[in-house]
Every structure is written in C-alpha cells, then in structure tokens.
XYZ file of C-alpha atoms in Angstrom:
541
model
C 0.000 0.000 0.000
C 2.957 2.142 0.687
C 3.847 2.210 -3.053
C 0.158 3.813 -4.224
C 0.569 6.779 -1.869
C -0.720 9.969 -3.430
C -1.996 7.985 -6.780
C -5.599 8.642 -7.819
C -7.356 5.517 -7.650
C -10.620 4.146 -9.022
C -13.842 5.314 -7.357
C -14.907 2.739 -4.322
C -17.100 0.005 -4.371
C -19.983 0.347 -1.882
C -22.748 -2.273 -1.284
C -21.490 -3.658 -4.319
C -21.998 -1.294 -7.199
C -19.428 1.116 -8.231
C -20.111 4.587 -6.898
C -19.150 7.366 -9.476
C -17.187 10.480 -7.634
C -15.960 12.920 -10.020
C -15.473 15.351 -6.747
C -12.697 12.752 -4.703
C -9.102 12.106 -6.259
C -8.972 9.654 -3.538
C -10.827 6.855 -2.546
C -10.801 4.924 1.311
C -8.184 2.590 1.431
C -9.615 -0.943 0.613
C -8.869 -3.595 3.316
C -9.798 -7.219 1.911
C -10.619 -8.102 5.474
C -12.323 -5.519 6.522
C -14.837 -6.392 3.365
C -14.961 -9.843 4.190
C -16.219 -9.375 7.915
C -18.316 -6.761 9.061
C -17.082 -4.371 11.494
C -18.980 -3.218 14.670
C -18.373 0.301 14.751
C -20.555 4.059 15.340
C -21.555 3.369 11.155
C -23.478 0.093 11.293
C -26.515 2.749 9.889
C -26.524 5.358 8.267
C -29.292 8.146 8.617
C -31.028 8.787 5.433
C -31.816 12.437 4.257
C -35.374 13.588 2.812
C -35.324 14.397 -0.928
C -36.816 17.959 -1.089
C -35.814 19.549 -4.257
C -38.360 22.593 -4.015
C -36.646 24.324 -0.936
C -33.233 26.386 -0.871
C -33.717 25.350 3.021
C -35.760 22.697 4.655
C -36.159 22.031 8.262
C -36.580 18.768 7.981
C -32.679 18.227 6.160
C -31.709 20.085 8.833
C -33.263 17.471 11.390
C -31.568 14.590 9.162
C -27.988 16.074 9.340
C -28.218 16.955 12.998
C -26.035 14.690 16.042
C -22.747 15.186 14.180
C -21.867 18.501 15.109
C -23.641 18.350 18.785
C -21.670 14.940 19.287
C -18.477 17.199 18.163
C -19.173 20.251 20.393
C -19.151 17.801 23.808
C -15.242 18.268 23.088
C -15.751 22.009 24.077
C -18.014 21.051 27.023
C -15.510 18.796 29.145
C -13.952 19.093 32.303
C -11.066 20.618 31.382
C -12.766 23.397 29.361
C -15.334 23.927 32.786
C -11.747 24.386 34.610
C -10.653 26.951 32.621
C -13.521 28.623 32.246
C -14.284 29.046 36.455
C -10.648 29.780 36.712
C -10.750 32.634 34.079
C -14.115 34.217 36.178
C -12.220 33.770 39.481
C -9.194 35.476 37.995
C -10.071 37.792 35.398
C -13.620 38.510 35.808
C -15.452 38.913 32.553
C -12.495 40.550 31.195
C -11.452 37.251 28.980
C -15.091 36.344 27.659
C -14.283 37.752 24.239
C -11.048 35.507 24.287
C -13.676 32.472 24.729
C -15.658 34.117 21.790
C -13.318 34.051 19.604
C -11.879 30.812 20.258
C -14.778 29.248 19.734
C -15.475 30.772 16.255
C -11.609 29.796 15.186
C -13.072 26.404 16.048
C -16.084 26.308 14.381
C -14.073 27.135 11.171
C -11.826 24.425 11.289
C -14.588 22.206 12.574
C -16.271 23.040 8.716
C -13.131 21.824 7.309
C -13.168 18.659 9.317
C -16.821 18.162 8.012
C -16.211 19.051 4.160
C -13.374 16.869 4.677
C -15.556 14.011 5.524
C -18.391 14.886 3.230
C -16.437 15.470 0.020
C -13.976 12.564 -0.218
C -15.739 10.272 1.920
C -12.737 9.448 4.173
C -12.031 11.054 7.599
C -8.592 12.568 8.538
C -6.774 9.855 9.989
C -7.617 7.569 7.328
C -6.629 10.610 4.866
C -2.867 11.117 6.808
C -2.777 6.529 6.480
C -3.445 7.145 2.591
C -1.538 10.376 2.013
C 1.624 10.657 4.731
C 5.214 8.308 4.071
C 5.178 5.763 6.961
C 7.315 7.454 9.873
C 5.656 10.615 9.290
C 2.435 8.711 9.813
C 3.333 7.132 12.852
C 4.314 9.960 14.511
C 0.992 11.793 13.594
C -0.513 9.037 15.230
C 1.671 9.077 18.070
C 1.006 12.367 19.057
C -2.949 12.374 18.309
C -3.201 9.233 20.489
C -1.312 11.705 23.288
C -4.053 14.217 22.985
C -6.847 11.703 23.114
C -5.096 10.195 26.843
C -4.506 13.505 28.136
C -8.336 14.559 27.474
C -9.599 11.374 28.807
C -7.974 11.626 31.776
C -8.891 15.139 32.720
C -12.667 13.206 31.896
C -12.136 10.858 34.171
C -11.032 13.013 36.921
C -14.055 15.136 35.842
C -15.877 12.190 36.606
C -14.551 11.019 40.082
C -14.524 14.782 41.196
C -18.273 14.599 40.768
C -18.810 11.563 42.485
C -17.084 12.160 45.284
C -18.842 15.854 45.385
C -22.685 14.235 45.143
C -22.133 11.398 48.052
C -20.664 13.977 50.150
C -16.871 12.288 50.002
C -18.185 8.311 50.717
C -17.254 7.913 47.448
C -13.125 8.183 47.235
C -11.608 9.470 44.355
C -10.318 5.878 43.125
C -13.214 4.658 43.476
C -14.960 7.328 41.439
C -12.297 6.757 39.051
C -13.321 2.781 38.876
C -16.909 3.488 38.280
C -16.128 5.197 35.100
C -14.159 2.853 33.580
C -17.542 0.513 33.845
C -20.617 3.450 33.003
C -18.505 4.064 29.627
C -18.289 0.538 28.671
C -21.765 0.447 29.418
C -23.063 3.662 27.574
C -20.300 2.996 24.335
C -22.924 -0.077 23.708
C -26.288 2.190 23.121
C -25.537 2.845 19.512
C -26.573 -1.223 19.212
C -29.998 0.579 19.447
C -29.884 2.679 16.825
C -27.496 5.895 15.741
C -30.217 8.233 16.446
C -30.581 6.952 20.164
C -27.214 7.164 20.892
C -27.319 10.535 19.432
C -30.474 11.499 21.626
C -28.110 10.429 24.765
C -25.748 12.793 23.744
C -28.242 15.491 23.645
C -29.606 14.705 26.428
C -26.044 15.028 28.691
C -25.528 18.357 27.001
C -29.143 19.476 28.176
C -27.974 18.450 31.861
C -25.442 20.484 31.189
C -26.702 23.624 30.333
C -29.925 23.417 33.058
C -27.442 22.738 35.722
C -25.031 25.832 35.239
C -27.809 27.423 33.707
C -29.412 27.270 37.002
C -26.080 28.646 38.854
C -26.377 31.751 36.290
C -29.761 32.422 37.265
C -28.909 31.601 41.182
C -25.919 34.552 41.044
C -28.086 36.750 38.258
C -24.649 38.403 37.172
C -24.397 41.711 35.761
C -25.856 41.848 32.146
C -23.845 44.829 31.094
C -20.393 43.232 32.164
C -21.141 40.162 30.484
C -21.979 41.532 27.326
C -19.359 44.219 27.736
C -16.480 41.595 28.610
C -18.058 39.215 25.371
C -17.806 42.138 22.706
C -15.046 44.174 23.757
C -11.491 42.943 23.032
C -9.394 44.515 25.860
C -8.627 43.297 29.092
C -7.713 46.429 31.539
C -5.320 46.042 34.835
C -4.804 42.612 33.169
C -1.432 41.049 34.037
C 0.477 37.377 33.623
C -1.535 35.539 35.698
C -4.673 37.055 33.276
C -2.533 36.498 29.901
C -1.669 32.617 31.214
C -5.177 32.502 31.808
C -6.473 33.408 28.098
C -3.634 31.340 26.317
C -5.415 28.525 28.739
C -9.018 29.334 26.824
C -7.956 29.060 24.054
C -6.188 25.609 24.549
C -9.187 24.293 26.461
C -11.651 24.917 23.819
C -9.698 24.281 20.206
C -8.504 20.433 21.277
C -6.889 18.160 18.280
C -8.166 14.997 18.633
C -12.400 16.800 17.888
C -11.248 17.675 14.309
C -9.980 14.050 13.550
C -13.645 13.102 15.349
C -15.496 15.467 13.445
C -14.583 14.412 10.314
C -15.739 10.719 10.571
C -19.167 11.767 12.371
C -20.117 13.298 9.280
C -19.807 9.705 7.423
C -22.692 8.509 9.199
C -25.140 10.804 7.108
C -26.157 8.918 3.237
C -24.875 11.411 0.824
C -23.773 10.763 -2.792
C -20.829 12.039 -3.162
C -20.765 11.827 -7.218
C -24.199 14.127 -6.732
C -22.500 18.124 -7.024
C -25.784 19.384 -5.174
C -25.781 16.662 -2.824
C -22.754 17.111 -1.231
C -22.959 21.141 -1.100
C -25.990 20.537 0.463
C -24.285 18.036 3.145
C -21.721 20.769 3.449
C -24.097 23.777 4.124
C -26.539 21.787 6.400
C -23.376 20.415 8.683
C -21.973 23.710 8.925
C -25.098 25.075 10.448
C -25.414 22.637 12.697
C -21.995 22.744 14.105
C -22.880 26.269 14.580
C -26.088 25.860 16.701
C -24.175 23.225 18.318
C -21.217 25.382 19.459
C -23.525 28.501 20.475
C -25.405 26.495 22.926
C -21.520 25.220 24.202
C -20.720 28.593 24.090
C -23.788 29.911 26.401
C -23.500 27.083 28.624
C -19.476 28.159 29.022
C -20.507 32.163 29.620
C -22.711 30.818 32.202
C -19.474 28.965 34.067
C -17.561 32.154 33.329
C -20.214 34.309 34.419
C -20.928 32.616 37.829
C -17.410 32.632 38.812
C -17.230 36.571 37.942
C -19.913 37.816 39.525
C -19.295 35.253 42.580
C -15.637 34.795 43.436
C -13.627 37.422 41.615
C -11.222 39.159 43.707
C -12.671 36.983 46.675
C -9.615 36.090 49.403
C -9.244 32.675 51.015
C -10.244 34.625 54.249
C -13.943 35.603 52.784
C -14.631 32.022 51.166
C -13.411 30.449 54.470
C -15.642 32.356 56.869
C -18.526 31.894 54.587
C -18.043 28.438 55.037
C -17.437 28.266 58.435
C -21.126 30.560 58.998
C -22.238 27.512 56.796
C -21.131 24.583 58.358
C -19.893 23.580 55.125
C -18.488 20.099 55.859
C -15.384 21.490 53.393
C -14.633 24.333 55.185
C -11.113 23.009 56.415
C -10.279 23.404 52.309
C -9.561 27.011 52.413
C -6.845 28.713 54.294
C -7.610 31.521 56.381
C -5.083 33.989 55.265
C -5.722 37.011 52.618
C -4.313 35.122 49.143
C -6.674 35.241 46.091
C -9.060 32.096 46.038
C -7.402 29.757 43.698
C -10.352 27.436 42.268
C -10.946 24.150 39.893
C -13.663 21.632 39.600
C -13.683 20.810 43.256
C -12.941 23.970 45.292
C -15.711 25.535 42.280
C -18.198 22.946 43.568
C -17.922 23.709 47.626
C -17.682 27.483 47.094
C -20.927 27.293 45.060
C -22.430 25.058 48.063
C -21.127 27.669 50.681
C -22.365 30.873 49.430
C -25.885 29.611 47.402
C -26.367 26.703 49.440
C -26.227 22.579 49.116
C -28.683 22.765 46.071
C -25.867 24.923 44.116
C -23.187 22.593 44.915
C -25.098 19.015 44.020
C -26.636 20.769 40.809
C -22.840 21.970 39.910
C -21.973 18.084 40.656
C -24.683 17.012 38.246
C -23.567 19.599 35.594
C -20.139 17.879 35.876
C -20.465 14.415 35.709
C -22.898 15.117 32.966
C -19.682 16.588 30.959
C -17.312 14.047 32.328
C -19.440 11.323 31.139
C -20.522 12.547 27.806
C -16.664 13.753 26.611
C -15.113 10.230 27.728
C -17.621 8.478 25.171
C -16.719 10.709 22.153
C -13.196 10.587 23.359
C -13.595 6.831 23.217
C -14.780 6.850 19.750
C -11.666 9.401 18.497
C -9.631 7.091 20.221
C -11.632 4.407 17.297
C -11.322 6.020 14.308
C -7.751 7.499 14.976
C -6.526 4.231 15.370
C -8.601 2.482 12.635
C -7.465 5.084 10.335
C -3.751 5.778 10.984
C -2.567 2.278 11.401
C -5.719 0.668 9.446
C -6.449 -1.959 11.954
C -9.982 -3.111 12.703
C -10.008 -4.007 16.542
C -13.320 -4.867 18.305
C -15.518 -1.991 20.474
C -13.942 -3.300 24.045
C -10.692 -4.005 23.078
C -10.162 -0.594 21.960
C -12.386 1.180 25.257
C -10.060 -1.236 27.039
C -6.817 -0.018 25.950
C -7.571 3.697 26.010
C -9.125 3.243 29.735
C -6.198 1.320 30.778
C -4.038 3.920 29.839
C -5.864 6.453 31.169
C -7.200 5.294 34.134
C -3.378 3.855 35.535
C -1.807 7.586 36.247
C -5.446 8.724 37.099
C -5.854 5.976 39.609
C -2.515 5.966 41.542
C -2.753 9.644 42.143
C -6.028 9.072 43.745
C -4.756 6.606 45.406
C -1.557 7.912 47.064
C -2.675 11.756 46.628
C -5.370 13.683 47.390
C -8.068 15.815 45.245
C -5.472 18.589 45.257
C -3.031 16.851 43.160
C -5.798 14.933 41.330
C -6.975 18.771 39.963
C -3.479 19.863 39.353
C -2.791 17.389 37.171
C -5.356 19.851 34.524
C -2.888 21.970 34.452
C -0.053 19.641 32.614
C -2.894 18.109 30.530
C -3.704 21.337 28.762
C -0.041 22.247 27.913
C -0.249 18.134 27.056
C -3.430 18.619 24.824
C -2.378 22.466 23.647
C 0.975 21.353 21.940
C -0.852 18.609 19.696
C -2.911 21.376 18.175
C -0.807 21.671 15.122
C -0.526 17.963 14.293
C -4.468 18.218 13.660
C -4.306 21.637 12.029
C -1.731 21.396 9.462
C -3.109 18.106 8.108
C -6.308 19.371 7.741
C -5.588 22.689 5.912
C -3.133 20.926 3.969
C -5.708 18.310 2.445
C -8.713 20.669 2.380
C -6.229 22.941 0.513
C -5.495 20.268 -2.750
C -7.387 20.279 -5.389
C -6.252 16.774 -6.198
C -8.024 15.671 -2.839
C -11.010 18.251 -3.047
C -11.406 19.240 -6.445
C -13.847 22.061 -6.867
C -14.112 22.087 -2.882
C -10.873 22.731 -2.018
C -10.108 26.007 0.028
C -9.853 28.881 -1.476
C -6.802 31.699 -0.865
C -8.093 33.485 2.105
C -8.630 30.391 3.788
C -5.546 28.734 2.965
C -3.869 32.451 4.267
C -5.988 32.169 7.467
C -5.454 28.905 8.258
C -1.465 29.717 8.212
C -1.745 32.573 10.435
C -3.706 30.217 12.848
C -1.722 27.589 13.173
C 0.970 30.771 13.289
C -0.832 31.880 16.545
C -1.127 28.482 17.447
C 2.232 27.455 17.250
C 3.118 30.890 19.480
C 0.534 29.978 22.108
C 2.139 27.195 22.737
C 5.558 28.057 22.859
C 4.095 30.392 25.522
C 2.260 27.789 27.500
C 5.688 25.254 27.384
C 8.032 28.346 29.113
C 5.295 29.677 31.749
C 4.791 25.451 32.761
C 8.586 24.734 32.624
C 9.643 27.757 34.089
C 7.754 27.094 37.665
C 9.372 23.887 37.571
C 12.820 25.279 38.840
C 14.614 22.319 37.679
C 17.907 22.707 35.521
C 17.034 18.881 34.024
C 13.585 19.362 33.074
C 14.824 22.835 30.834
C 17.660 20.816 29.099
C 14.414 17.891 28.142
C 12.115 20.678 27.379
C 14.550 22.321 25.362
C 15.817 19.200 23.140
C 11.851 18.562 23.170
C 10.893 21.752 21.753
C 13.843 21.165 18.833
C 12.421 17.801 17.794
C 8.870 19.463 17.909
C 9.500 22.457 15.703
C 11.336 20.028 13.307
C 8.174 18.345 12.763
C 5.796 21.156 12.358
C 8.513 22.342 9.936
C 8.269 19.246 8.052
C 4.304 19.147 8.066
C 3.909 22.914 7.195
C 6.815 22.063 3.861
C 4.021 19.500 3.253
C 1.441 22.187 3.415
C 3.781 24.926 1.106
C 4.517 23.120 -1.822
C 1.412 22.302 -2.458
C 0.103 25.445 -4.426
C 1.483 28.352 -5.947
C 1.418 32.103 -4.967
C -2.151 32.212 -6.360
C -3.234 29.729 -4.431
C -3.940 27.125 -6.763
C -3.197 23.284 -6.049
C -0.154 22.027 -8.732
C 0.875 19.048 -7.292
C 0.007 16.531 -4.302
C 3.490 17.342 -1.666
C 2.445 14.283 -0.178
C 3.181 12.113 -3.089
C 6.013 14.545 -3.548
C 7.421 13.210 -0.044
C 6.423 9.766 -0.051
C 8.688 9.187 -3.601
C-alpha cells in the first residue's frame, strides 16, 4: 500500500456497485478483510436524508444532518474546558469572555473543514494522513494524536470522580470514582446497538444536563448583564497582568482540542450522501456547517454561564472571605480554604464547595450534576476518536472493548494511583499539565487538515480557497506561538535545571516536525493559491 501513496485511484465500491465520484481524487483505502467481515463500529446505519428539491432550506434536512456537530461540540463542554472557564471568572472577571468568543469561532471554522473533509472525499482525517503521509511521518501523527486523546480522557475521568465524590458527600473516594467510570462508559459505548439516532439522543440529552445545571447557577448569582456583554464584545482586558494572559492562552487551549477535528470528520460519514451528486454534497456541506454552529452557540452559552458565575461570585474573593462563609455555613469542606488574605485559587472541586457555601447545598449538588454530565458525555466521544484514529492511521480493525479497554487502561493507571496515594489537590493539578499536554498537539491536527482541504487533487472544486488557505497559516501561526508560551510559563515554575535541558531538546524535535508538516502544506500550491501538485506524493517518492 505504501507504493500507491498519493496515486488517484478508481472510485470505491460500496454495497457492491461502483459509486461514481468525479469530486474525490482519492478513494478509502480498501482492506480485503475488513470487506470480508463486518465491522462493529458508530456506522453500522446510516441516517437517510429527505429528498426535497423545491426548498433552498428545509427544516426537515436540517433534522436529518443533525447529532454530528452536537456529538463534536461535547469536546468544548468537558472538564477541562469547565476548569478553565471558572478559573478565568475567578481570575479575570469577565475581562477574557471575548477571548472564549473568539476561540470558539476559530473552532467552528476548522470544525467546517473537518466536516467538508468528511463529506467530500468520503474518508475522515486519519484515514486521509494513512493514505496520504510516508510511513514514519504517519506514525508519529498518530503518536502524538493518540497523546491528545489520553490527556483529554484523563482530565474526563477526573471530571468524573470529582463529581462523584462531590454528590455522596466524600463516601465515594476518588479511586473509586475513578473505577466506576471505567464501567458506566463501557456500558453507555454499547447504546448505539440501538440505533445511531438513540445514541445521538443520549448525547443530547447530557448536554441538556449540562446547560440546566449551570444554567441554574447563572440564574442563582443573576450576574451583571452589562459586564457580560461588555467583557463578550469588547477585546481589551484592563489592569490585566500574567496571571490574566496565562489565563487566556489557557481558553484558548481548552476549547480548540486536536483529537475533535480528527472526530469530526468521521461523524459526518454517518449521514447517506452521494458524493458523485454536485448538489448533494454542497448541500451536506451547508446543512453540517449550520449545525456545528447551533451546536457550538449552545456550548458557548453554557461556558458564559461557568464564566459568568465565577465573575460575579468569586472574583477578587480572598481565602479569608470564602473560608468564613463556610465556616457561617457549616460547610463540611470548610477546612479546604486557608484563612489567610491570598486570592481564592479554584478548579472543579474547590468551584463545587464554594458554590455550596455561598448559594447553598442545592448549588453545589446541581454543579456536581452539571459535571459528571460533561465528564461522562466527553469520555464516550473521546472513546470513539480514540476508534477512528486508530482504525485510520494504522488501518487496523479491533473490536468496540478491546479498543475502550486499551484507552481506559491507559488512562485510568496515572489517574488511579494519584487518587490513590494523593489527594483531590493533586488529582486537579494534574489539569494543568494536561492542557499544555493537549495544547501542543494542536498543530498535528491543524496542518493536516488545511493541507488536504487545501489540494485540489483531494477536493477538487471544494478545495479552500486563498483566504482560507492564508488564514489557516496565520492560525496555526498563533497556534504554534501559544504554545511556545504555554511550554516556558509550565517549565519555568518547575525550577529544575534537568527538566529545561528535556524541554529544550523537546521543543527542537517538535518544531522540526511542524517544519516538516507545514513544507508538506507549502509546496502544495502556488502564490495564487492554486493546487499544482500533491506534496504528499512529492514526499512519499
């Protein structure tokens, strides 16, 4: 297979007749066993869409291509994103709102590239980066994907045993919250045996938990109106300083996460589209984007609530104020705060109990809810990137619970000892190492992407045009900065001569390969920004 790399192929066979698709150079790579035994996987069915020719939009299309994009936007919904946003109300007030705006748009544009990705050749990234990238390359990719995809679970599964522990009141230990995780996902991964659109209804349901439970702490603190909107539209953040500028490079790490686009674009598979049909698949393409953006507005409002409530609540508060409250309370937690005059430092926990101190018990369970709900929900759809990375990079075809098995295992093992031998405090600082973790993959999802929706030999009439092929390269510019950023500010309160010399060679071997993968991305097209040759075939001579 290494040998065809970058060749156009003959269109795919699929349920046995030849499908014609003049818009694909490339077809899925064909795996004799694969065809000879069926594979259980999230595409056993694939949801059919109405034929309504006399509409320029129909509702009911609409309907037909929704679950993709809100199964997508759980990814900006997890524990790790709740983190950072309570931590950027406690810190910077609603000064850092617009940072979480814009963020959020940068990722609903490369979500539609993920999508038109999928829709237009058929094939989702991963399995585009098997076909496309020489071997090593490959591997690497895959390496460094499968990274993200632990690092996210695990902050999940904290998510998870955080909750747990918060709703029974701490009879439920950490590990033990930890354990019951590893068996509810197993359990849940198994509800698309009853159908696509009930496991997509299950999704929609955790994200509804999730918006009436923090919705419900927004309307229990009723913060200021003005600030929010003021903080949300205007792109300045006064008296802000390096604990505020840490903070936004953390936002935007938090929401834009690597392993979602790979996800994205095999969601969109599971939607019957003929792809030789011109008008079918710009259809597919306009419906899907507007769906992934309802999707990610109603993650967005449901993160400006988080933001919000830690604001108007905490901001500015002092260890001193939170642990008198508490004390008044008879908050059972209300040994967790020091009493001296240093700002209140917050995550998922501390948010919970300082919720439960100053709006009562009711704020700090329906937090807990609003938690586990996003704990729960992002492990699944972490579960199934985990799938389709794997099936696609390395072309393997292992069952449903060997592959949950191997990405809990590795998970759950650091997760597990430091609730074990630690305590919650450790457990929640771990977040902080998992976002540089998750924030320096970025570009190893970017850069493929924009390179193949770029080609013409992969997209044809499809492929991007100049400004986006100029945008894209001043995001993963940005990107690539943030980062940077985020590596010295982590290594740098380390205080440990080693871990600089590691972090430095590190950093060399990681430029290197964004160096390589951006070449890729270069030769490609010319100054006008049209496609002359596939640099993928170019490298893999």
């Amino acid at each position: 297979m290494g040998g065809q790399k970058g060749v156009m192929k003959d269109p795919p066979q699929e349920n046995g007749a030849i499908q014609t698709n003049q818009y694909s150079a490339i077809s899925p790579p064909g795996s004799p066993d694969a065809q000879e035994e069926p594979f259980s996987t999230y595409f056993e069915e694939k949801i059919p869409v109405p034929d309504d020719v006399t509409q320029i939009f129909s509702f009911r299309k609409l309907w037909a291509f929704t679950g993709p994009g809100f199964l997508m936007s759980i990814a900006y919904l997890d524990p790790g994103n709740i983190e950072s946003d309570l931590q950027s109300g406690a810190k910077a007030g609603f000064k850092l709102l617009w940072v979480l705006l814009v963020a959020t748009v940068i990722g609903l544009l490369l979500q539609r590239l993920a999508a038109r990705l999928g829709v237009v050749t058929g094939m989702h990234l991963a399995e585009m980066c098997h076909r496309q990238y020489p071997t090593v390359p490959r591997i690497i990719l895959w390496m460094m994907v499968e990274l993200a995809i632990i690092g996210s679970d695990m902050q999940e599964v904290i998510g998870c045993a955080i909750a747990f522990n918060l709703l029974s009141v701490g009879r439920i230990p950490l590990w033990a919250g930890v354990l019951i995780t590893i068996i509810d996902t197993f359990v849940f991964l198994f509800l698309d045996k009853y159908g696509l659109r009930k496991l997509e209804a299950f999704f929609g349901f955790l994200i509804t938990i999730m918006a009436i439970s923090f919705g419900y702490e927004y309307i229990m603190v009723a913060p200021n109106q003005g600030e929010v909107l003021k903080g949300m539209f205007v792109p300045y953040c006064e008296g802000c300083g390096p604990v505020q500028m840490e903070q936004a490079v953390g936002i935007v790490g938090a929401v834009i996460m690597p392993h979602n686009i790979y996800l994205h674009s095999a969601l969109v598979k599971s939607r019957q589209v003929d792809r030789g049909n011109k008008k079918e698949v710009k259809e597919a393409n306009k419906y899907f984007f507007i769906e992934s953006a309802v999707a990610l507005f109603v993650s967005f409002l449901i993160n400006v609530f988080v933001v919000a409530v830690f604001a108007e609540a905490f901001y500015n508060k002092t260890n001193m104020q939170v642990s008198d409250q508490c004390n008044s309370t008879g908050s059972p937690h209300r040994d967790l705060f020091p009493a001296d005059n240093s700002t209140l430092q917050v995550d998922i926990y501390k948010g919970g109990v300082v919720l439960g101190c100053f709006f009562g018990p009711a704020a700090l369970y329906i937090w807990a809810i609003g938690i586990l709900a996003a704990g729960q929900s992002s492990t699944m759809t972490g579960t199934y990137s985990g799938q389709f990375v794997m099936e696609g990079f390395l072309n393997l075809r292992w069952s449903r619970f060997a592959r949950v098995l191997l990405t809990r295992s590795i998970a759950i093992t650091p997760t597990l000892l430091v609730a074990i031998f630690q305590d919650v405090e450790h457990l929640t600082g771990m977040n902080d190492f998992l976002n540089v973790l998750q924030s320096m993959q970025l570009p190893f999802a970017l850069i493929p992407i924009l390179t193949f929706t770029s080609l013409t030999s992969v997209m044809s009439e499809f492929a991007n045009g100049l400004v986006w092929k100029i945008g894209g390269g001043i995001v993963i510019l940005v990107v690539c900065a943030i980062n940077m950023y985020f590596v010295v500010v982590y290594v740098s309160a380390l205080n440990s001569v080693l871990l600089y010399v590691f972090s430095a060679l590190l950093s060399i071997a990681y430029l290197c390969f964004v160096g390589y993968l951006v070449s890729t991305f270069l030769h490609g097209y010319s100054i006008n920004g049209y496609a002359n040759t596939n640099p993928l075939e170019y490298y893999s001579r």
